[in-house]
Short mmCIF file of C-alpha atoms (C1' of nucleotides) in Angstrom, two decimals:
data_model
loop_
_atom_site.label_atom_id
_atom_site.label_comp_id
_atom_site.label_asym_id
_atom_site.label_seq_id
_atom_site.Cartn_x
_atom_site.Cartn_y
_atom_site.Cartn_z
CA MET G 180 24.88 -62.42 15.24
CA THR G 181 22.72 -60.80 17.78
CA PRO G 182 18.96 -62.07 18.13
CA GLY G 183 17.49 -58.56 16.62
CA ALA G 184 20.00 -59.32 13.63
CA ARG G 185 18.83 -62.67 13.16
CA ARG G 186 15.19 -61.40 13.18
CA VAL G 187 16.09 -58.86 10.57
CA LEU G 188 17.66 -61.38 8.52
CA ALA G 189 14.80 -63.62 8.68
CA ALA G 190 12.36 -60.96 7.92
CA ALA G 191 14.32 -59.73 5.04
CA GLY G 192 14.50 -63.12 3.74
CA ARG G 193 10.87 -63.58 3.57
CA LEU G 194 10.05 -60.27 2.20
CA PHE G 195 12.72 -59.73 -0.47
CA TYR G 196 12.19 -63.26 -1.88
CA ALA G 197 8.15 -62.88 -1.81
CA ARG G 198 8.12 -59.08 -3.16
CA GLY G 199 11.41 -58.39 -4.54
CA ILE G 200 14.49 -56.20 -3.37
CA HIS G 201 13.31 -53.11 -4.75
CA ALA G 202 9.72 -53.28 -3.56
CA VAL G 203 10.71 -53.63 0.24
CA GLY G 204 11.79 -50.73 2.22
CA VAL G 205 14.01 -50.94 5.33
CA ASP G 206 11.21 -49.66 7.55
CA LEU G 207 8.98 -52.60 6.80
CA ILE G 208 11.74 -54.96 7.21
CA ALA G 209 12.61 -53.67 10.77
CA ALA G 210 8.99 -53.38 11.52
CA GLU G 211 8.49 -56.94 10.63
CA ALA G 212 11.55 -58.07 12.63
CA GLY G 213 10.20 -56.13 15.60
CA VAL G 214 13.15 -53.84 15.46
CA THR G 215 14.08 -50.21 15.04
CA LYS G 216 15.71 -49.11 11.96
CA LYS G 217 18.66 -48.05 14.30
CA THR G 218 19.30 -51.52 15.11
CA LEU G 219 19.17 -52.50 11.49
CA TYR G 220 21.60 -50.01 10.40
CA ASP G 221 23.99 -50.75 13.50
CA ARG G 222 23.90 -54.48 12.49
CA PHE G 223 24.04 -54.30 8.62
CA GLY G 224 25.31 -50.78 7.75
CA SER G 225 23.36 -50.37 4.63
CA LYS G 226 20.38 -52.03 2.71
CA ASP G 227 23.07 -53.18 0.03
CA GLN G 228 24.88 -54.90 2.62
CA LEU G 229 21.74 -56.63 3.97
CA VAL G 230 20.98 -57.70 0.47
CA VAL G 231 24.38 -59.42 0.37
CA GLU G 232 23.74 -61.12 3.57
CA TYR G 233 20.25 -62.03 2.62
CA LEU G 234 21.58 -64.09 -0.61
CA ALA G 235 24.72 -65.29 1.22
CA ASP G 236 22.39 -66.81 3.90
CA ARG G 237 20.07 -68.30 1.43
CA ASP G 238 22.91 -69.70 -0.74
CA GLU G 239 24.50 -71.21 2.62
CA ARG G 240 21.28 -72.84 3.55
CA TRP G 241 20.74 -74.37 0.13
CA ARG G 242 24.22 -75.68 0.07
CA ALA G 243 23.88 -77.30 3.41
CA PHE G 244 20.63 -78.78 2.35
CA LEU G 245 21.95 -80.02 -0.71
CA ALA G 246 24.90 -81.50 0.99
CA ASP G 247 22.71 -83.41 3.23
CA ARG G 248 20.77 -84.94 0.31
CA LEU G 249 23.88 -86.04 -1.49
CA GLN G 250 25.56 -87.73 1.36
CA GLN G 251 22.58 -90.24 1.33
CA VAL G 252 23.63 -91.26 -1.98
CA GLU G 253 26.99 -93.20 -2.64
CA PRO G 254 29.70 -91.44 -4.40
CA GLY G 255 30.40 -92.28 -7.88
CA SER G 256 27.03 -93.21 -8.77
CA ALA G 257 24.91 -91.32 -11.36
CA ASP G 258 22.24 -90.85 -9.07
CA ARG G 259 24.13 -88.34 -7.22
CA VAL G 260 23.37 -85.94 -10.20
CA LEU G 261 19.75 -87.02 -9.82
CA ALA G 262 19.75 -85.99 -6.21
CA VAL G 263 20.46 -82.60 -7.10
CA PHE G 264 17.21 -82.43 -8.97
CA ASP G 265 15.48 -83.84 -6.50
CA ALA G 266 16.89 -81.64 -3.76
CA SER G 267 15.80 -78.70 -5.98
CA ARG G 268 12.41 -80.13 -6.44
CA ALA G 269 12.15 -80.64 -2.59
CA TRP G 270 13.45 -77.09 -1.93
CA MET G 271 11.14 -75.39 -4.47
CA THR G 272 8.14 -77.19 -3.66
CA ASP G 273 7.71 -76.09 -0.21
CA SER G 274 7.98 -72.43 0.34
CA SER G 275 9.74 -71.19 -3.05
CA PRO G 276 7.01 -70.59 -5.33
CA ARG G 277 8.91 -67.75 -7.32
CA GLY G 278 11.82 -69.76 -8.32
CA CYS G 279 15.53 -69.16 -7.64
CA ALA G 280 16.33 -66.10 -5.46
CA MET G 281 19.54 -65.60 -7.18
CA ILE G 282 18.03 -65.52 -10.55
CA ASN G 283 15.41 -63.00 -9.24
CA ALA G 284 17.96 -60.98 -7.43
CA SER G 285 20.05 -60.44 -10.61
CA ALA G 286 17.20 -59.50 -12.50
CA GLU G 287 16.88 -56.35 -10.12
CA ILE G 288 20.63 -55.79 -9.79
CA SER G 289 21.68 -54.48 -12.87
CA ASP G 290 25.08 -52.88 -11.92
CA PRO G 291 27.95 -55.60 -12.03
CA ASP G 292 29.71 -53.66 -9.47
CA HIS G 293 27.13 -54.30 -6.93
CA PRO G 294 28.45 -56.24 -3.68
CA ALA G 295 25.77 -58.66 -4.24
CA TYR G 296 26.78 -59.53 -7.66
CA PRO G 297 29.71 -62.22 -6.86
CA VAL G 298 27.18 -63.94 -4.46
CA ILE G 299 24.97 -64.52 -7.26
CA THR G 300 27.33 -65.60 -9.85
CA GLY G 301 29.25 -67.46 -7.30
CA GLN G 302 26.36 -69.82 -6.69
CA LYS G 303 25.76 -70.49 -10.39
CA THR G 304 29.45 -71.47 -11.16
CA TRP G 305 29.78 -73.52 -7.88
CA MET G 306 26.53 -75.50 -9.30
CA LEU G 307 28.29 -75.66 -12.76
CA ASP G 308 31.41 -77.11 -10.83
CA LEU G 309 29.38 -79.68 -8.87
CA PHE G 310 27.72 -80.98 -11.79
CA ALA G 311 31.12 -81.41 -13.41
CA GLU G 312 32.57 -83.12 -10.22
CA LEU G 313 29.44 -85.28 -9.87
CA VAL G 314 29.52 -86.31 -13.46
CA ARG G 315 33.33 -86.97 -13.50
CA GLU G 316 33.04 -89.32 -10.70
CA PHE G 317 31.52 -92.04 -12.90
CA HIS G 318 32.23 -90.79 -16.47
CA PRO G 319 35.40 -88.59 -16.87
CA THR G 320 35.39 -87.88 -20.59
CA GLY G 321 33.43 -84.90 -21.72
CA ALA G 322 31.99 -84.06 -18.09
CA GLU G 323 32.41 -80.39 -18.41
CA GLU G 324 30.26 -80.47 -21.46
CA LEU G 325 27.39 -82.81 -20.01
CA ALA G 326 27.83 -80.49 -16.71
CA ARG G 327 26.83 -77.53 -18.74
CA THR G 328 23.81 -79.12 -20.23
CA LEU G 329 22.74 -80.41 -16.84
CA LEU G 330 22.95 -76.83 -15.77
CA LEU G 331 20.82 -75.31 -18.52
CA LEU G 332 18.27 -77.68 -17.85
CA HIS G 333 18.46 -77.15 -14.02
CA GLU G 334 18.26 -73.43 -14.72
CA GLY G 335 15.53 -73.53 -17.16
CA ALA G 336 13.50 -75.87 -14.68
CA LEU G 337 13.88 -73.21 -11.78
CA VAL G 338 12.55 -70.27 -14.36
CA ALA G 339 9.69 -72.70 -15.49
CA HIS G 340 8.78 -73.52 -11.83
CA GLY G 341 8.59 -69.81 -10.92
CA LEU G 342 6.55 -69.06 -14.09
CA ARG G 343 4.38 -72.34 -13.81
CA THR G 344 4.79 -72.66 -17.72
CA PHE G 345 4.10 -76.39 -17.23
CA PRO G 346 3.54 -78.96 -14.16
CA ASP G 347 6.52 -80.14 -12.42
CA PRO G 348 9.25 -78.82 -14.60
CA ILE G 349 12.17 -79.86 -12.30
CA GLY G 350 10.69 -83.30 -12.20
CA HIS G 351 10.70 -83.28 -16.12
CA ALA G 352 14.37 -81.83 -15.91
CA ARG G 353 15.16 -84.75 -13.71
CA ASP G 354 13.80 -87.58 -16.19
CA GLN G 355 15.67 -85.78 -19.03
CA ALA G 356 19.00 -85.78 -16.79
CA ARG G 357 18.47 -89.60 -16.21
CA THR G 358 18.39 -90.42 -20.05
CA LEU G 359 21.16 -88.03 -20.73
CA LEU G 360 23.17 -89.81 -18.17
CA ASP G 361 22.10 -93.42 -19.34
CA ARG G 362 23.60 -92.32 -22.92
CA ALA G 363 26.73 -91.18 -21.68
CA MET X 105 0.76 -43.57 -31.95
CA THR X 106 2.18 -40.35 -31.43
CA PRO X 107 5.56 -39.56 -32.00
CA GLY X 108 6.00 -38.44 -28.14
CA ALA X 109 4.49 -41.82 -27.22
CA ARG X 110 6.72 -43.65 -29.67
CA ARG X 111 9.78 -41.91 -27.95
CA VAL X 112 8.46 -42.83 -24.67
CA LEU X 113 7.95 -46.56 -25.38
CA ALA X 114 11.57 -46.55 -26.83
CA ALA X 115 13.18 -44.94 -23.75
CA ALA X 116 11.03 -47.04 -21.27
CA GLY X 117 12.46 -50.18 -23.41
CA ARG X 118 15.80 -49.25 -22.94
CA LEU X 119 15.63 -47.99 -19.34
CA PHE X 120 13.32 -50.85 -18.10
CA TYR X 121 15.77 -53.57 -19.54
CA ALA X 122 18.89 -52.10 -18.70
CA ARG X 123 18.05 -51.24 -15.13
CA GLY X 124 15.14 -52.89 -14.08
CA ILE X 125 11.42 -51.78 -13.76
CA HIS X 126 11.34 -50.60 -10.15
CA ALA X 127 14.72 -48.91 -10.31
CA VAL X 128 13.45 -46.59 -13.18
CA GLY X 129 11.11 -43.79 -12.52
CA VAL X 130 8.97 -41.98 -14.73
CA ASP X 131 10.66 -38.75 -14.35
CA LEU X 132 13.46 -40.17 -15.73
CA ILE X 133 11.62 -41.76 -18.62
CA ALA X 134 9.88 -38.78 -19.66
CA ALA X 135 12.92 -36.73 -19.48
CA GLU X 136 15.08 -39.44 -21.57
CA ALA X 137 12.26 -39.37 -24.19
CA GLY X 138 12.30 -35.54 -24.47
CA VAL X 139 8.63 -35.46 -23.39
CA THR X 140 7.06 -33.93 -20.06
CA LYS X 141 5.43 -36.29 -17.69
CA LYS X 142 1.98 -34.87 -18.66
CA THR X 143 2.59 -36.45 -22.01
CA LEU X 144 3.40 -39.56 -20.82
CA TYR X 145 0.57 -39.76 -18.63
CA ASP X 146 -1.97 -38.68 -21.14
CA ARG X 147 -0.85 -41.31 -23.69
CA PHE X 148 -0.17 -44.31 -21.26
CA GLY X 149 -2.18 -43.70 -18.16
CA SER X 150 0.00 -45.21 -15.49
CA LYS X 151 3.43 -46.79 -15.02
CA ASP X 152 1.85 -50.06 -14.84
CA GLN X 153 0.15 -49.84 -18.03
CA LEU X 154 3.69 -48.43 -19.39
CA VAL X 155 5.10 -51.59 -18.31
CA VAL X 156 2.44 -53.43 -19.98
CA GLU X 157 3.10 -51.90 -23.38
CA TYR X 158 7.04 -52.27 -22.88
CA LEU X 159 6.67 -56.02 -22.23
CA ALA X 160 4.06 -56.35 -25.03
CA ASP X 161 5.98 -54.34 -27.60
CA ARG X 162 9.10 -56.46 -26.87
CA ASP X 163 7.28 -59.55 -27.25
CA GLU X 164 5.80 -58.54 -30.32
CA ARG X 165 9.23 -57.47 -31.92
CA TRP X 166 10.60 -60.80 -30.81
CA ARG X 167 8.03 -62.81 -32.44
CA ALA X 168 8.36 -60.78 -35.56
CA PHE X 169 12.25 -61.42 -35.69
CA LEU X 170 11.60 -64.95 -35.03
CA ALA X 171 8.90 -65.56 -37.70
CA ASP X 172 11.40 -63.80 -40.13
CA ARG X 173 14.11 -66.34 -39.30
CA LEU X 174 11.81 -69.26 -39.36
CA GLN X 175 10.37 -68.78 -42.66
CA GLN X 176 13.85 -69.02 -44.13
CA VAL X 177 13.97 -72.54 -43.14
CA GLU X 178 11.64 -75.05 -45.01
CA PRO X 179 8.70 -76.38 -43.10
CA GLY X 180 9.03 -79.96 -42.05
CA SER X 181 12.54 -79.90 -41.25
CA ALA X 182 14.23 -80.44 -37.77
CA ASP X 183 16.39 -77.43 -38.80
CA ARG X 184 13.43 -75.32 -37.82
CA VAL X 185 13.68 -75.81 -34.01
CA LEU X 186 17.38 -75.13 -34.29
CA ALA X 187 16.60 -71.74 -36.17
CA VAL X 188 14.85 -70.88 -32.81
CA PHE X 189 18.02 -71.26 -30.93
CA ASP X 190 19.89 -69.36 -33.54
CA ALA X 191 17.25 -66.41 -33.66
CA SER X 192 17.65 -66.29 -29.89
CA ARG X 193 21.32 -66.16 -29.88
CA ALA X 194 21.41 -63.38 -32.21
CA TRP X 195 18.72 -61.54 -30.62
CA MET X 196 20.81 -61.77 -27.31
CA THR X 197 24.10 -60.95 -28.75
CA ASP X 198 23.36 -57.73 -29.74
CA SER X 199 21.78 -55.43 -27.43
CA SER X 200 20.34 -57.97 -24.78
CA PRO X 201 23.26 -58.74 -22.36
CA ARG X 202 21.01 -58.94 -19.50
CA GLY X 203 18.79 -62.10 -20.50
CA CYS X 204 15.23 -62.36 -21.17
CA ALA X 205 13.11 -59.33 -20.37
CA MET X 206 10.00 -61.24 -19.34
CA ILE X 207 12.09 -63.57 -16.94
CA ASN X 208 13.56 -60.47 -15.38
CA ALA X 209 10.20 -58.49 -15.25
CA SER X 210 8.38 -61.60 -13.65
CA ALA X 211 11.13 -61.63 -10.75
CA GLU X 212 10.13 -57.98 -10.18
CA ILE X 213 6.42 -58.38 -10.42
CA SER X 214 5.43 -60.70 -7.37
CA ASP X 215 1.57 -60.02 -7.68
CA PRO X 216 -0.11 -62.29 -10.21
CA ASP X 217 -2.88 -59.80 -10.77
CA HIS X 218 -0.63 -57.26 -12.11
CA PRO X 219 -1.74 -56.43 -15.61
CA ALA X 220 1.76 -57.28 -17.23
CA TYR X 221 1.47 -60.93 -15.73
CA PRO X 222 -0.34 -62.42 -18.55
CA VAL X 223 2.09 -60.92 -21.40
CA ILE X 224 4.97 -62.57 -19.53
CA THR X 225 3.27 -66.04 -19.04
CA GLY X 226 1.77 -65.71 -22.39
CA GLN X 227 4.85 -65.62 -24.32
CA LYS X 228 6.32 -68.58 -22.40
CA THR X 229 3.47 -70.83 -23.04
CA TRP X 230 3.71 -69.48 -26.84
CA MET X 231 7.15 -70.52 -27.13
CA LEU X 232 6.28 -73.98 -25.62
CA ASP X 233 3.47 -74.40 -28.02
CA LEU X 234 5.94 -73.19 -30.84
CA PHE X 235 8.33 -75.67 -29.99
CA ALA X 236 5.60 -78.49 -29.84
CA GLU X 237 4.51 -77.46 -33.14
CA LEU X 238 7.68 -77.42 -34.81
CA VAL X 239 8.59 -80.76 -33.42
CA ARG X 240 5.07 -82.22 -34.43
CA GLU X 241 5.90 -81.00 -38.13
CA PHE X 242 8.56 -83.91 -38.62
CA HIS X 243 8.03 -86.35 -35.53
CA PRO X 244 4.34 -86.44 -34.01
CA THR X 245 4.96 -89.04 -31.33
CA GLY X 246 6.05 -87.67 -27.91
CA ALA X 247 6.15 -84.02 -29.44
CA GLU X 248 4.87 -82.54 -26.14
CA GLU X 249 7.60 -83.92 -23.95
CA LEU X 250 10.43 -83.05 -26.49
CA ALA X 251 9.17 -79.36 -26.65
CA ARG X 252 9.13 -79.14 -22.81
CA THR X 253 12.59 -80.26 -22.74
CA LEU X 254 13.56 -77.70 -25.34
CA LEU X 255 11.91 -75.02 -23.56
CA LEU X 256 13.85 -75.94 -20.64
CA LEU X 257 17.30 -75.67 -22.47
CA HIS X 258 16.32 -72.38 -23.92
CA GLU X 259 15.36 -70.92 -20.64
CA GLY X 260 18.17 -71.93 -19.00
CA ALA X 261 20.56 -70.76 -21.86
CA LEU X 262 18.79 -67.42 -21.63
CA VAL X 263 19.58 -67.32 -17.96
CA ALA X 264 23.01 -68.56 -18.34
CA HIS X 265 23.62 -65.94 -21.05
CA GLY X 266 22.57 -63.09 -18.84
CA LEU X 267 24.53 -64.16 -15.88
CA ARG X 268 27.71 -65.06 -18.01
CA THR X 269 28.18 -68.55 -16.27
CA PHE X 270 29.90 -70.01 -19.06
CA PRO X 271 30.35 -68.55 -22.82
CA ASP X 272 27.89 -68.98 -25.36
CA PRO X 273 25.33 -70.97 -23.65
CA ILE X 274 22.72 -70.50 -26.30
CA GLY X 275 25.16 -71.98 -28.99
CA HIS X 276 25.55 -74.85 -26.36
CA ALA X 277 21.60 -75.25 -25.96
CA ARG X 278 21.61 -75.38 -29.83
CA ASP X 279 23.93 -78.09 -30.14
CA GLN X 280 22.32 -80.14 -27.26
CA ALA X 281 19.01 -79.57 -28.95
CA ARG X 282 20.63 -80.92 -32.44
CA THR X 283 21.49 -84.23 -30.58
CA LEU X 284 17.94 -84.52 -28.98
CA LEU X 285 16.43 -84.08 -32.26
CA ASP X 286 18.92 -86.67 -34.12
CA ARG X 287 17.79 -89.16 -31.35
CA ALA X 288 14.26 -88.73 -31.79
"C1'" DG H 187 29.24 -49.15 40.59
"C1'" DA H 188 31.51 -48.01 36.09
"C1'" DG H 189 31.43 -49.55 31.30
"C1'" DC H 190 29.72 -51.64 27.55
"C1'" DC H 191 26.21 -53.79 24.72
"C1'" DA H 192 21.89 -54.48 22.51
"C1'" DC H 193 18.12 -52.44 21.74
"C1'" DT H 194 13.95 -48.88 22.02
"C1'" DA H 195 11.82 -44.54 20.63
"C1'" DT H 196 11.15 -40.46 18.13
"C1'" DA H 197 12.01 -37.33 15.05
"C1'" DC H 198 13.88 -35.61 10.95
"C1'" DA H 199 16.93 -35.05 6.71
"C1'" DG H 200 17.01 -34.99 1.60
"C1'" DA H 201 15.78 -37.34 -2.02
"C1'" DT H 202 12.61 -39.57 -4.98
"C1'" DC H 203 8.27 -41.98 -5.92
"C1'" DG H 204 3.87 -42.03 -8.85
"C1'" DG H 205 0.49 -38.88 -10.20
"C1'" DT H 206 -2.14 -34.02 -10.97
"C1'" DA H 207 -2.84 -29.20 -12.03
"C1'" DT H 208 -2.64 -25.07 -14.57
"C1'" DA H 209 -1.45 -22.18 -18.39
"C1'" DC H 210 0.28 -21.66 -22.77
"C1'" DG H 211 2.23 -22.71 -27.74
"C1'" DA H 212 2.24 -24.96 -32.16
"C1'" DT H 213 -0.14 -27.35 -35.68
"C1'" DG H 214 -3.49 -28.86 -39.08
"C1'" DG H 215 -8.11 -29.89 -40.95
"C1'" DG H 216 -12.95 -28.18 -41.04
"C1'" DC U 43 -10.81 -18.19 -39.05
"C1'" DC U 44 -11.89 -21.68 -35.23
"C1'" DC U 45 -11.11 -25.14 -32.23
"C1'" DA U 46 -9.58 -29.57 -30.99
"C1'" DT U 47 -5.22 -32.00 -30.61
"C1'" DC U 48 -0.64 -32.39 -29.22
"C1'" DG U 49 2.89 -30.84 -26.92
"C1'" DT U 50 5.26 -27.58 -23.93
"C1'" DA U 51 6.62 -25.61 -18.86
"C1'" DT U 52 6.46 -25.31 -14.05
"C1'" DA U 53 4.73 -26.32 -9.98
"C1'" DC U 54 2.65 -29.03 -6.78
"C1'" DC U 55 0.53 -33.39 -4.11
"C1'" DG U 56 1.17 -37.14 -0.53
"C1'" DA U 57 3.84 -40.80 0.23
"C1'" DT U 58 7.88 -43.48 0.64
"C1'" DC U 59 12.82 -44.05 -0.04
"C1'" DT U 60 17.70 -44.52 2.52
"C1'" DG U 61 20.05 -42.93 6.11
"C1'" DT U 62 21.05 -40.39 10.37
"C1'" DA U 63 20.60 -37.88 14.92
"C1'" DT U 64 19.34 -37.56 19.79
"C1'" DA U 65 17.97 -39.56 23.95
"C1'" DG U 66 17.16 -43.29 27.04
"C1'" DT U 67 16.54 -48.35 29.14
"C1'" DG U 68 17.65 -53.00 30.71
"C1'" DG U 69 21.18 -56.38 31.62
"C1'" DC U 70 25.83 -58.46 31.79
"C1'" DT U 71 30.49 -58.19 33.46
"C1'" DC U 72 34.88 -56.68 35.41
#
DNA sequence: GAGCCACTATACAGATCGGTATACGATGGG
DNA sequence: CCCATCGTATACCGATCTGTATAGTGGCTC
C-alpha cells in the first residue's frame, strides 16, 4: 500500500467511525488525508470499496489486538474467555466511545448484497466460533450454547457502552460471564 | 395529526427503518406518502424533527405493544420478565428484520446534541428500569444488577437478530433469562 | 534518457441533498 | 358567502454527493 493510500485509510477510519459512513464524503476524506480525490479513486476505486477496506482493516487490527491478549493466558483455562471481555473493554475504553464499528456499519448498510456485508457478519460469526472454541477447551459439553450466551452478553455490552446506558457495561458482562463459567 | 402528516410519518417509518436515516431523502418520503414537500415541511418543520417523531412514534408503539403483553401475565411473577423477551421476539419476527431501530439510529447520529438522541437513550434507560421493576416484584435483593444482565442479553439478542448471527437469538436470550431467574 | 509510478491541481459532470417560494384548488365551519 | 385551512403542483435555491477528465510534477529504475 502506498503512503497516500495509507493516509486515506487512516482518515477514513477516523471519520467513518466518528461520524458514520453516509455522513462522510470522499472530498473530506481526501482533504483530511492530504490527498486529492484522484489518488483516492486510483487506490480504492469507489467509496463502497473504501468502506470495505475500512471495516476489514479495523477487523484485522481487532483480531491482532485480541490474539495478543489471549496468548498471555494459558490455553485450557476459563480465564481465556474473560480475557476476551477484558480485551474488548481495553479496546473500547481508549478511542472507541461509539461502540462496535461493525454494528454501526450494519445499521447504515441495508443492502445484504453490499460488498461490506460479509466483513460485518464474518466478524460476528468469527467471534461466536472463538467463544465456542475457548469454552470447548475446558468444558466440551454444551459449548455451543454457552458460546451463544457469551456472544449475546458481549454484543449487548458493546451497545450499552456506545449508548452509555449504565457505567462499565463490558465489565459487568465480564462478571456475568465469570459466574456463568463457574456454574458450567 | 392531519391525514397527510400521518401518511408522511408512516412512510418515514418504513423507509428510515428499512434503508437508514441518512440514505433516505425527504423527496422520497413525500413521494411515497403521496404528499408534496411543502406539506411535509408544514407539518414537521425539518428532517431532524421528522426523525425525532419517527423514533418517538416507534417507541410509543413498542411500549403499548409491550404493555399489552405484560398485562396478560400476573404481577409478581418471574414470567413477566420472560414476557418482555417474548414480546420482543414477536415484535421483531414480523416486520423488523433489521434489529432495533433505536440502536440503528444511534449508529447514524453521532452528535449527542441531536434532538433525537434523548429519545434513543430514553428508551434504553426505560427498558433498564422496567427490568429492574419487574425483577423487584418477586426478588428485591440485587434487582439492579440482575436487570443490567437482562438488558445486556436483550440488546445483544436484538443485534444478533438483525445480523442473523445464529437462529432465534431472542429465544435463546429468553431461555438464558429463565435460568438466571431460576437461580436468583 | 525513456518509461513508469505516485501524486498534485483544477475543473467539471450529473445527480441528489435539505429547504423555500409562488400560485392555485378543495373543503368546511362561522 | 367568506375565509382560513389543508393540500396540490411546479419551480427553484445553494450546497454537497460520487465519480471523471485533463494536465503536469518529482523521483526511481532500467
